[in-house]
Structure formats: C-alpha cells, structure tokens
mmCIF file of C-alpha atoms in Angstrom:
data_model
loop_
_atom_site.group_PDB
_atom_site.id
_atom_site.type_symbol
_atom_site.label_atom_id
_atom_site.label_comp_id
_atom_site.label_asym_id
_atom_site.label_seq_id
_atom_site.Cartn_x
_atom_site.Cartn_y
_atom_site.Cartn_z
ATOM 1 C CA UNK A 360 19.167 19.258 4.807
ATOM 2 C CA UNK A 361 16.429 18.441 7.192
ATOM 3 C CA UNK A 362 17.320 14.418 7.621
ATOM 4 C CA UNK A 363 20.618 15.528 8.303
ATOM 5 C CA UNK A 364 20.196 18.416 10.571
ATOM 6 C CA UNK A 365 17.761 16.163 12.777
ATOM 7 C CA UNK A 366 20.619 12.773 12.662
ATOM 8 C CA UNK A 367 23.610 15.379 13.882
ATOM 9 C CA UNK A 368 21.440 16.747 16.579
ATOM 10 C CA UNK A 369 19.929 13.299 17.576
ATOM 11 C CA UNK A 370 23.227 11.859 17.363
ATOM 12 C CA UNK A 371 24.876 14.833 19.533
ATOM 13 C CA UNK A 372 21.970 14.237 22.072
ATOM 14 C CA UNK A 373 22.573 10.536 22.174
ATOM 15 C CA UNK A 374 25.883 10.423 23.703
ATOM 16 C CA UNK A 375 24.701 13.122 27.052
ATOM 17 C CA UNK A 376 21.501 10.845 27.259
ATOM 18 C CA UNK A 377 21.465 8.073 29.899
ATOM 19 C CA UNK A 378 21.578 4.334 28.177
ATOM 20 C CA UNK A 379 17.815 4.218 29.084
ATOM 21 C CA UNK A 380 17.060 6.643 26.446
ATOM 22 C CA UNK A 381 19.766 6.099 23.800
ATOM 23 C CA UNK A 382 16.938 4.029 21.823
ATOM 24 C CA UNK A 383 15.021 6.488 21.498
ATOM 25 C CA UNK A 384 17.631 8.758 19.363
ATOM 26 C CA UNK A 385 18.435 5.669 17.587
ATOM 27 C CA UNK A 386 15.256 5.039 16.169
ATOM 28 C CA UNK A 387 15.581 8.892 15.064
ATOM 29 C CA UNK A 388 18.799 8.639 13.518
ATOM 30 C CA UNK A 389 17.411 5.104 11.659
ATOM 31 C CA UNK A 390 14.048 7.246 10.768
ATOM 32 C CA UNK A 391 15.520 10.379 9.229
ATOM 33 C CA UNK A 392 18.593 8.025 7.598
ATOM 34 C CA UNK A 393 15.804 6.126 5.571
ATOM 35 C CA UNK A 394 14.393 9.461 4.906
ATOM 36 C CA UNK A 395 17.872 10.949 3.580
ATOM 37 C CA UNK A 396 18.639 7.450 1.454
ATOM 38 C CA UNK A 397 14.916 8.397 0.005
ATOM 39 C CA UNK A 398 15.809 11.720 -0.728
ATOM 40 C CA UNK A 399 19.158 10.660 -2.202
ATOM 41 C CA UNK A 400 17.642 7.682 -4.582
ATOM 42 C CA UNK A 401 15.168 10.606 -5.988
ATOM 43 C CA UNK A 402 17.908 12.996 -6.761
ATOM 44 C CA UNK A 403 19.731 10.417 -8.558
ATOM 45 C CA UNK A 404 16.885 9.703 -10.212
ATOM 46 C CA UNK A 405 16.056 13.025 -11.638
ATOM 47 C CA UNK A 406 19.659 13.719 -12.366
ATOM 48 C CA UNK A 407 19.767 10.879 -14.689
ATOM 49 C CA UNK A 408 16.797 12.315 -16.587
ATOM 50 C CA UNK A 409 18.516 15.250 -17.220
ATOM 51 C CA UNK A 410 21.376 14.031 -18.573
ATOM 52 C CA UNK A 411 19.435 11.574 -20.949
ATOM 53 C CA UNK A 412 20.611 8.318 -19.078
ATOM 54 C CA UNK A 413 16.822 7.357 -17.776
ATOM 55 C CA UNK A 414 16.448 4.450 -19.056
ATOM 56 C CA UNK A 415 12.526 2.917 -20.175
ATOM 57 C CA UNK A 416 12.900 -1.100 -20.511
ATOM 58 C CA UNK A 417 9.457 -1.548 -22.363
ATOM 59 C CA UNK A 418 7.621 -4.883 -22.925
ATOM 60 C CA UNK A 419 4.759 -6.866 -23.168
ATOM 61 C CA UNK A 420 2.496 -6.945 -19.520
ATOM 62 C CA UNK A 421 -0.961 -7.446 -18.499
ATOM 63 C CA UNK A 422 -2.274 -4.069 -17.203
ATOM 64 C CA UNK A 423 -4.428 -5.717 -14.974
ATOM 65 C CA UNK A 424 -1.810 -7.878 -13.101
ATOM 66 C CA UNK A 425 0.144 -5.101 -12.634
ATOM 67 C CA UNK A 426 -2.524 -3.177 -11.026
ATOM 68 C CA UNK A 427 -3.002 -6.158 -9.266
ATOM 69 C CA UNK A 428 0.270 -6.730 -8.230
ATOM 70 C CA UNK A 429 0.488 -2.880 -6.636
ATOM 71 C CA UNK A 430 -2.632 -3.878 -4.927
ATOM 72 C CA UNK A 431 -0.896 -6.863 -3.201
ATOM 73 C CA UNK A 432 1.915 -5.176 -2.619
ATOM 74 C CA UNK A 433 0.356 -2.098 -0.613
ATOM 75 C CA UNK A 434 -2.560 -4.007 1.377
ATOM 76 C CA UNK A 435 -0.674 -4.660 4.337
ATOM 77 C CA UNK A 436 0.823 -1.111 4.633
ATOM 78 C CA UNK A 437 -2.834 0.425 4.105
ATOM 79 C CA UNK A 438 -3.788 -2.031 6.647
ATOM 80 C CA UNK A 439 -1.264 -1.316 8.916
ATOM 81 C CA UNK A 440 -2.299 3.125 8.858
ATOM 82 C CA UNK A 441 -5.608 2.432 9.405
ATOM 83 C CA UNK A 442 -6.904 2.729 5.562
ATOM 84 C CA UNK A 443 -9.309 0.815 3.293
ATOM 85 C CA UNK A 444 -6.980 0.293 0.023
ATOM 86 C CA UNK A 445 -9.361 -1.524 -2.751
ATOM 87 C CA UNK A 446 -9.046 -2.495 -6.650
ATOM 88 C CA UNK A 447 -11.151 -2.178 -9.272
ATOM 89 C CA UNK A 448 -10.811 -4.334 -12.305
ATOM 90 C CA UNK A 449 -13.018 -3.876 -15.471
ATOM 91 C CA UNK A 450 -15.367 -6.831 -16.410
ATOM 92 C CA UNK A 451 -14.072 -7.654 -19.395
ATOM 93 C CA UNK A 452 -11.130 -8.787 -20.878
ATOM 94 C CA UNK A 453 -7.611 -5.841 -20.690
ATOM 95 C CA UNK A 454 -5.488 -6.122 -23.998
ATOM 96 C CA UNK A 455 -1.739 -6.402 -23.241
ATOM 97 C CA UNK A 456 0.069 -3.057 -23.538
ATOM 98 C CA UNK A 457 3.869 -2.584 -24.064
ATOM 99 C CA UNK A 458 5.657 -0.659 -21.087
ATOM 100 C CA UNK A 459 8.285 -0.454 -18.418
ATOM 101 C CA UNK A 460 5.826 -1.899 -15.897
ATOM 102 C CA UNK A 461 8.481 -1.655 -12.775
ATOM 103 C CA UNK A 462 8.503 2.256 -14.238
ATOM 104 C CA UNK A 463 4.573 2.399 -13.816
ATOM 105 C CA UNK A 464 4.501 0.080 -10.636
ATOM 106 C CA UNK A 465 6.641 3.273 -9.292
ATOM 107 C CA UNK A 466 4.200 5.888 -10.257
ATOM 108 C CA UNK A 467 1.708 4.474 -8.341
ATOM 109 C CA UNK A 468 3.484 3.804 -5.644
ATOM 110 C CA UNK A 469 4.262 7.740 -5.311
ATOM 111 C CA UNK A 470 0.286 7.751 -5.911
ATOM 112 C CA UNK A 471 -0.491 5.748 -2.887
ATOM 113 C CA UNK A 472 2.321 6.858 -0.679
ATOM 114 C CA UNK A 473 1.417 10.243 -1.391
ATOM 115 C CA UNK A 474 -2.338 9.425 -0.026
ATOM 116 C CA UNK A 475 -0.975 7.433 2.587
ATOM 117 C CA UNK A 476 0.637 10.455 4.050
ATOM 118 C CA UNK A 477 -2.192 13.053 3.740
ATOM 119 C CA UNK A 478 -5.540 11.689 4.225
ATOM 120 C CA UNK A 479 -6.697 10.829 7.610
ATOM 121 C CA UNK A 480 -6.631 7.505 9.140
ATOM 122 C CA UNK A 481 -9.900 5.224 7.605
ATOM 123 C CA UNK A 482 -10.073 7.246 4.228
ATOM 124 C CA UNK A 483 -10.389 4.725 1.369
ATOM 125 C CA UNK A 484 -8.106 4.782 -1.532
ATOM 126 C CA UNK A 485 -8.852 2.445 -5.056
ATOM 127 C CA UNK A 486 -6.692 1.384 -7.993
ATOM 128 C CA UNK A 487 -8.485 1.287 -10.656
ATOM 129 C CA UNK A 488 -7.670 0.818 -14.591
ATOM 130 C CA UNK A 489 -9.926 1.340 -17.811
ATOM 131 C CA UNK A 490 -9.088 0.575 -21.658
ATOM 132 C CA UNK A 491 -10.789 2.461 -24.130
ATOM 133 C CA UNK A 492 -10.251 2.987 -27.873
ATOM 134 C CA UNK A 493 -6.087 3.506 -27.903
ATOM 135 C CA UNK A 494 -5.134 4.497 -24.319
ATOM 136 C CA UNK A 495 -5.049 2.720 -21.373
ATOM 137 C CA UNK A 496 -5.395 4.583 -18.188
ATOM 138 C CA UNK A 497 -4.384 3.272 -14.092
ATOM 139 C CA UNK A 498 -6.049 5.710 -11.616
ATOM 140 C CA UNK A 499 -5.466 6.265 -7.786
ATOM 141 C CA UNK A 500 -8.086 7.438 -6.174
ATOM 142 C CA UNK A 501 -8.894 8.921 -2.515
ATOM 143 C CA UNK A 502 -11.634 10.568 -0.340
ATOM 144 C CA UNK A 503 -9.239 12.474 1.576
ATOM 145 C CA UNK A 504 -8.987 16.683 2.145
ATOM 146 C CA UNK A 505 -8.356 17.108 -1.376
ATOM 147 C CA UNK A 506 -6.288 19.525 -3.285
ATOM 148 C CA UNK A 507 -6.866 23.563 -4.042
ATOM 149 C CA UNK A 508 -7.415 24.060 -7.760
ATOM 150 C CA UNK A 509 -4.338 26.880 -7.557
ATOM 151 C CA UNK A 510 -2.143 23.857 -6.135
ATOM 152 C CA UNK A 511 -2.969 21.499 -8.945
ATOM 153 C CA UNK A 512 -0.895 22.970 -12.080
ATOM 154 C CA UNK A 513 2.464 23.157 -9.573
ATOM 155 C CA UNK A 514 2.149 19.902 -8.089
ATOM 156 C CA UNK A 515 4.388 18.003 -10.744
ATOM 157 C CA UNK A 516 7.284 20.691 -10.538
ATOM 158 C CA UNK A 517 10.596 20.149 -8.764
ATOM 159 C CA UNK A 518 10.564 20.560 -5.370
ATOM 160 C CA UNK A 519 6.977 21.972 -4.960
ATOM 161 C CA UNK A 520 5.403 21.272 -2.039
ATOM 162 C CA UNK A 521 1.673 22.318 -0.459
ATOM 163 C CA UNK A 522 1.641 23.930 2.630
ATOM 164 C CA UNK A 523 -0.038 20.334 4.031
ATOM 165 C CA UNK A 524 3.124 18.709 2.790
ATOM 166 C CA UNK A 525 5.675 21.480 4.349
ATOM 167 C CA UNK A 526 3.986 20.153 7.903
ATOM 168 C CA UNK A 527 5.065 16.561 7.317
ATOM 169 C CA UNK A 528 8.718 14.926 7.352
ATOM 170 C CA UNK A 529 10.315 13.291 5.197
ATOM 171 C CA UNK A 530 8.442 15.269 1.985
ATOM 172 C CA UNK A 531 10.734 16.679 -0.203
ATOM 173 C CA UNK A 532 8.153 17.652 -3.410
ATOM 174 C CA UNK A 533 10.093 15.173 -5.539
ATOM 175 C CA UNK A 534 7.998 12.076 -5.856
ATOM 176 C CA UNK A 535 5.380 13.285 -8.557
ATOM 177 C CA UNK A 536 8.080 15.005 -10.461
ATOM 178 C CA UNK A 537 9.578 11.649 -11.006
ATOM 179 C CA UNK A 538 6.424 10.389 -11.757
ATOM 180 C CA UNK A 539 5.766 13.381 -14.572
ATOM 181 C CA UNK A 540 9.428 12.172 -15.851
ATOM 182 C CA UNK A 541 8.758 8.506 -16.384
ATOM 183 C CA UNK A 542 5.183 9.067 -17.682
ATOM 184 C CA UNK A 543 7.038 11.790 -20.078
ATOM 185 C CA UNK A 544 9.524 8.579 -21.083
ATOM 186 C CA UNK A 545 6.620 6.832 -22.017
ATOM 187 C CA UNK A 546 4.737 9.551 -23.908
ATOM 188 C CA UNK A 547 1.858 9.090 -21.349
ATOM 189 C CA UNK A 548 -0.234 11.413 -19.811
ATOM 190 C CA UNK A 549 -0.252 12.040 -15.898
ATOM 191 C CA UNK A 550 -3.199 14.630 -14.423
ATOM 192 C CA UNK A 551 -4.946 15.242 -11.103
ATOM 193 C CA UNK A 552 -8.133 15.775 -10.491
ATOM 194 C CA UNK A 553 -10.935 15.955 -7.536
ATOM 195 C CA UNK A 554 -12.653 12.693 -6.423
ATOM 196 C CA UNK A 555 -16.719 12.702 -7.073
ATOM 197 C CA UNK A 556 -17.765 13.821 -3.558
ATOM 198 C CA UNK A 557 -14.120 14.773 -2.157
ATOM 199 C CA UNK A 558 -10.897 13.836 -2.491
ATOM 200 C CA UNK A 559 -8.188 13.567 -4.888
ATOM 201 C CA UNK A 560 -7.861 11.297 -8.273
ATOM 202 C CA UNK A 561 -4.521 11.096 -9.560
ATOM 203 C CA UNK A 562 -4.726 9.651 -13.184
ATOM 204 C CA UNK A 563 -2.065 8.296 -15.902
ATOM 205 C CA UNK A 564 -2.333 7.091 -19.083
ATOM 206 C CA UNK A 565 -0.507 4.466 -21.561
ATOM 207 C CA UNK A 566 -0.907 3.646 -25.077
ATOM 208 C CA UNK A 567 -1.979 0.397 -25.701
ATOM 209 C CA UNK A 568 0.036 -1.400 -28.557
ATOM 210 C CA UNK A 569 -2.247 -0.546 -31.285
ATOM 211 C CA UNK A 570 -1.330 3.230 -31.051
ATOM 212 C CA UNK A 571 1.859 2.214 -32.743
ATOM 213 C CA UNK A 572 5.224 -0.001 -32.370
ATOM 214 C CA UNK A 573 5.701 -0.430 -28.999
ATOM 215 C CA UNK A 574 9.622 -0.025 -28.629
ATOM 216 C CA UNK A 575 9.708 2.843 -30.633
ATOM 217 C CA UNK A 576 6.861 4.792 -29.136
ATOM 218 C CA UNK A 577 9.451 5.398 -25.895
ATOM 219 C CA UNK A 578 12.284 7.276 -25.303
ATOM 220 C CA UNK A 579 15.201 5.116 -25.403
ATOM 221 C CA UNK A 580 18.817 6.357 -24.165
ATOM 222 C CA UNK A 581 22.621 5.231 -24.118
ATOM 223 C CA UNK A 582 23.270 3.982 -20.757
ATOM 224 C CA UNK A 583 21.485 2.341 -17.590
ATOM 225 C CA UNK A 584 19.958 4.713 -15.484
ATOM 226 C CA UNK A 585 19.286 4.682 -11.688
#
C-alpha cells in the first residue's frame, strides 16, 4: 500500500502546487509507480509458484558467461551509486551445466540489488563462481554492515524484512523469497553467510550435469508462468 498511498497524496498535492513545482510530484508519482509495477511483477511471480504454473526452461549454458554477463549488465549501475562491482572467474576451465540461466541471472540480480540498497556508497561487491566435484556454486559477495545471525534463518520468508530494510522504500521482503522459489525449482541450494572481515555473502548452488539428467532433475509444470 505504500507506492500507492505516496502516488494519491503526490498526485492530490500536484494539482494545489504552482506549475513550477508540478515536476517535482511527477517524478514521485513516476518513482513510487515503478516501485508498485515492482511490487506487482513479484506477487505475480510468487502466485504462480503456488499454484504450480512456475515454469523452469532448463538448458545447456556456460556458468561463467552467465556470471559474466550479470557482471556486464550491473557495472554501470554500481558505477553510477558509487560502488566497486568486480568478478571473479576460476583459472581453469567451467564445465557446462544445464539450467534456466534467465532464472539464475534473476537471483543474482536480487543479490546485487539487495547490496546495492544497503551498503554504503564505495563498498565493493564480487561475483564470483566455483565448480567442485558435482555442484556448481555463483556467490555475491559484499563488505557492507552485514547481517545479525537471528536475521539470517527469516530472511528467505515472505514478506520479511530487517529493520534496515523497513527504513528504505520501495522494499517489500519479497525479492529473496523469489529467489528461495526458483533455486527450490532447480533443486539448488541458496544460503547466506558473513563476508571474511565484514559483510554479507549470499551463496547458491547448481548441479552440474553429471549429478544426473538435466531436464529431469527440475521441476517442470503445465503452463507458462510469469
């Protein structure tokens, strides 16, 4: 309710306010919108979950391009709030693995959106993957305030939020819940942990191909999903 609550009253202020500052409730009404269309998009997401319509399109990828390709994707917006986003590949060779890798491409980009909005300005943040006997993991990791150890177990649950979250808009405690449902479509792990010297480490895993038949090591159901 708080997107909406904040467009009505910007929207009832807009039309008393001189022209001169009509912008200025505009860019609040455009703000809190894409905040609401956020909120909506996870919602739908969730609700197709529950009713078995969340779809997993598996195949064939290169774990490290996709890591690769986050990277890429989020450099200019960690350059843009001031942070130091890296990548860290491992020297040799990554085997293929089978997965949705738009699915995993949107775990960690709750990862790095999440760090985006609570570490302070010049924290660095790394991607990072490994491959070791039948699992593949992708880690984000940051050296920002860190979590509480009694916030850790309730950070994947439904609308859960830390009291550092509750301060900041446009947090509805629904991104790593999504991100706990399309690891659990994959049969992946997802965990949290502290960062060596401070910070969080948000961790999830895949197995690689040779842990069994790709296709039929995911859930698979009826119908498209959102």
């Amino acid at each position: 309710r708080t997107p909406l609550s904040v467009i009505l009253s910007a929207s009832n202020a807009c039309r008393k306010a001189p022209p001169e500052e009509q912008g200025m409730f505009f860019d609040i009404i455009k703000k809190e919108g894409d905040a609401m269309s956020g909120l909506i998009s996870d919602l739908l997401t969730l609700a197709g979950a529950d009713s078995h319509s969340f779809t997993i399109r598996a195949a064939s990828c290169e774990p490290d391009t996709l890591l690769l390709d986050t990277f890429e994707a989020f450099e200019p917006l960690a350059h843009e709030k001031g942070f130091r986003l890296s990548v860290r590949l491992p020297e040799e060779k990554t085997a293929p693995i089978r997965c949705d890798s738009e699915r995993i491409r949107q775990v960690l980009s709750i990862f790095l959106h999440n760090a985006f909005s609570f570490c302070p300005k010049g924290s660095n943040i790394t991607l990072s993957m490994k491959q070791q006997e039948k699992l593949t993991s992708f880690c984000v990791m940051d050296n920002g305030p860190g979590i509480p150890d009694e916030e850790k177990s309730h950070l994947f649950d439904r609308f859960y939020r830390s009291d550092t979250s509750r301060q900041s808009a446009g947090h509805f405690g629904l991104g790593l819940s999504i991100a706990k449902e399309i690891m659990d479509a994959h049969h992946g792990g997802i965990f949290v942990s502290d960062t060596p010297g401070g910070g969080t480490t948000f961790t999830i895993t895949v197995k690689s191909p040779a842990a069994g038949n790709g296709a039929s090591n995911l859930k698979r159901h009826g119908r498209r999903g959102s």
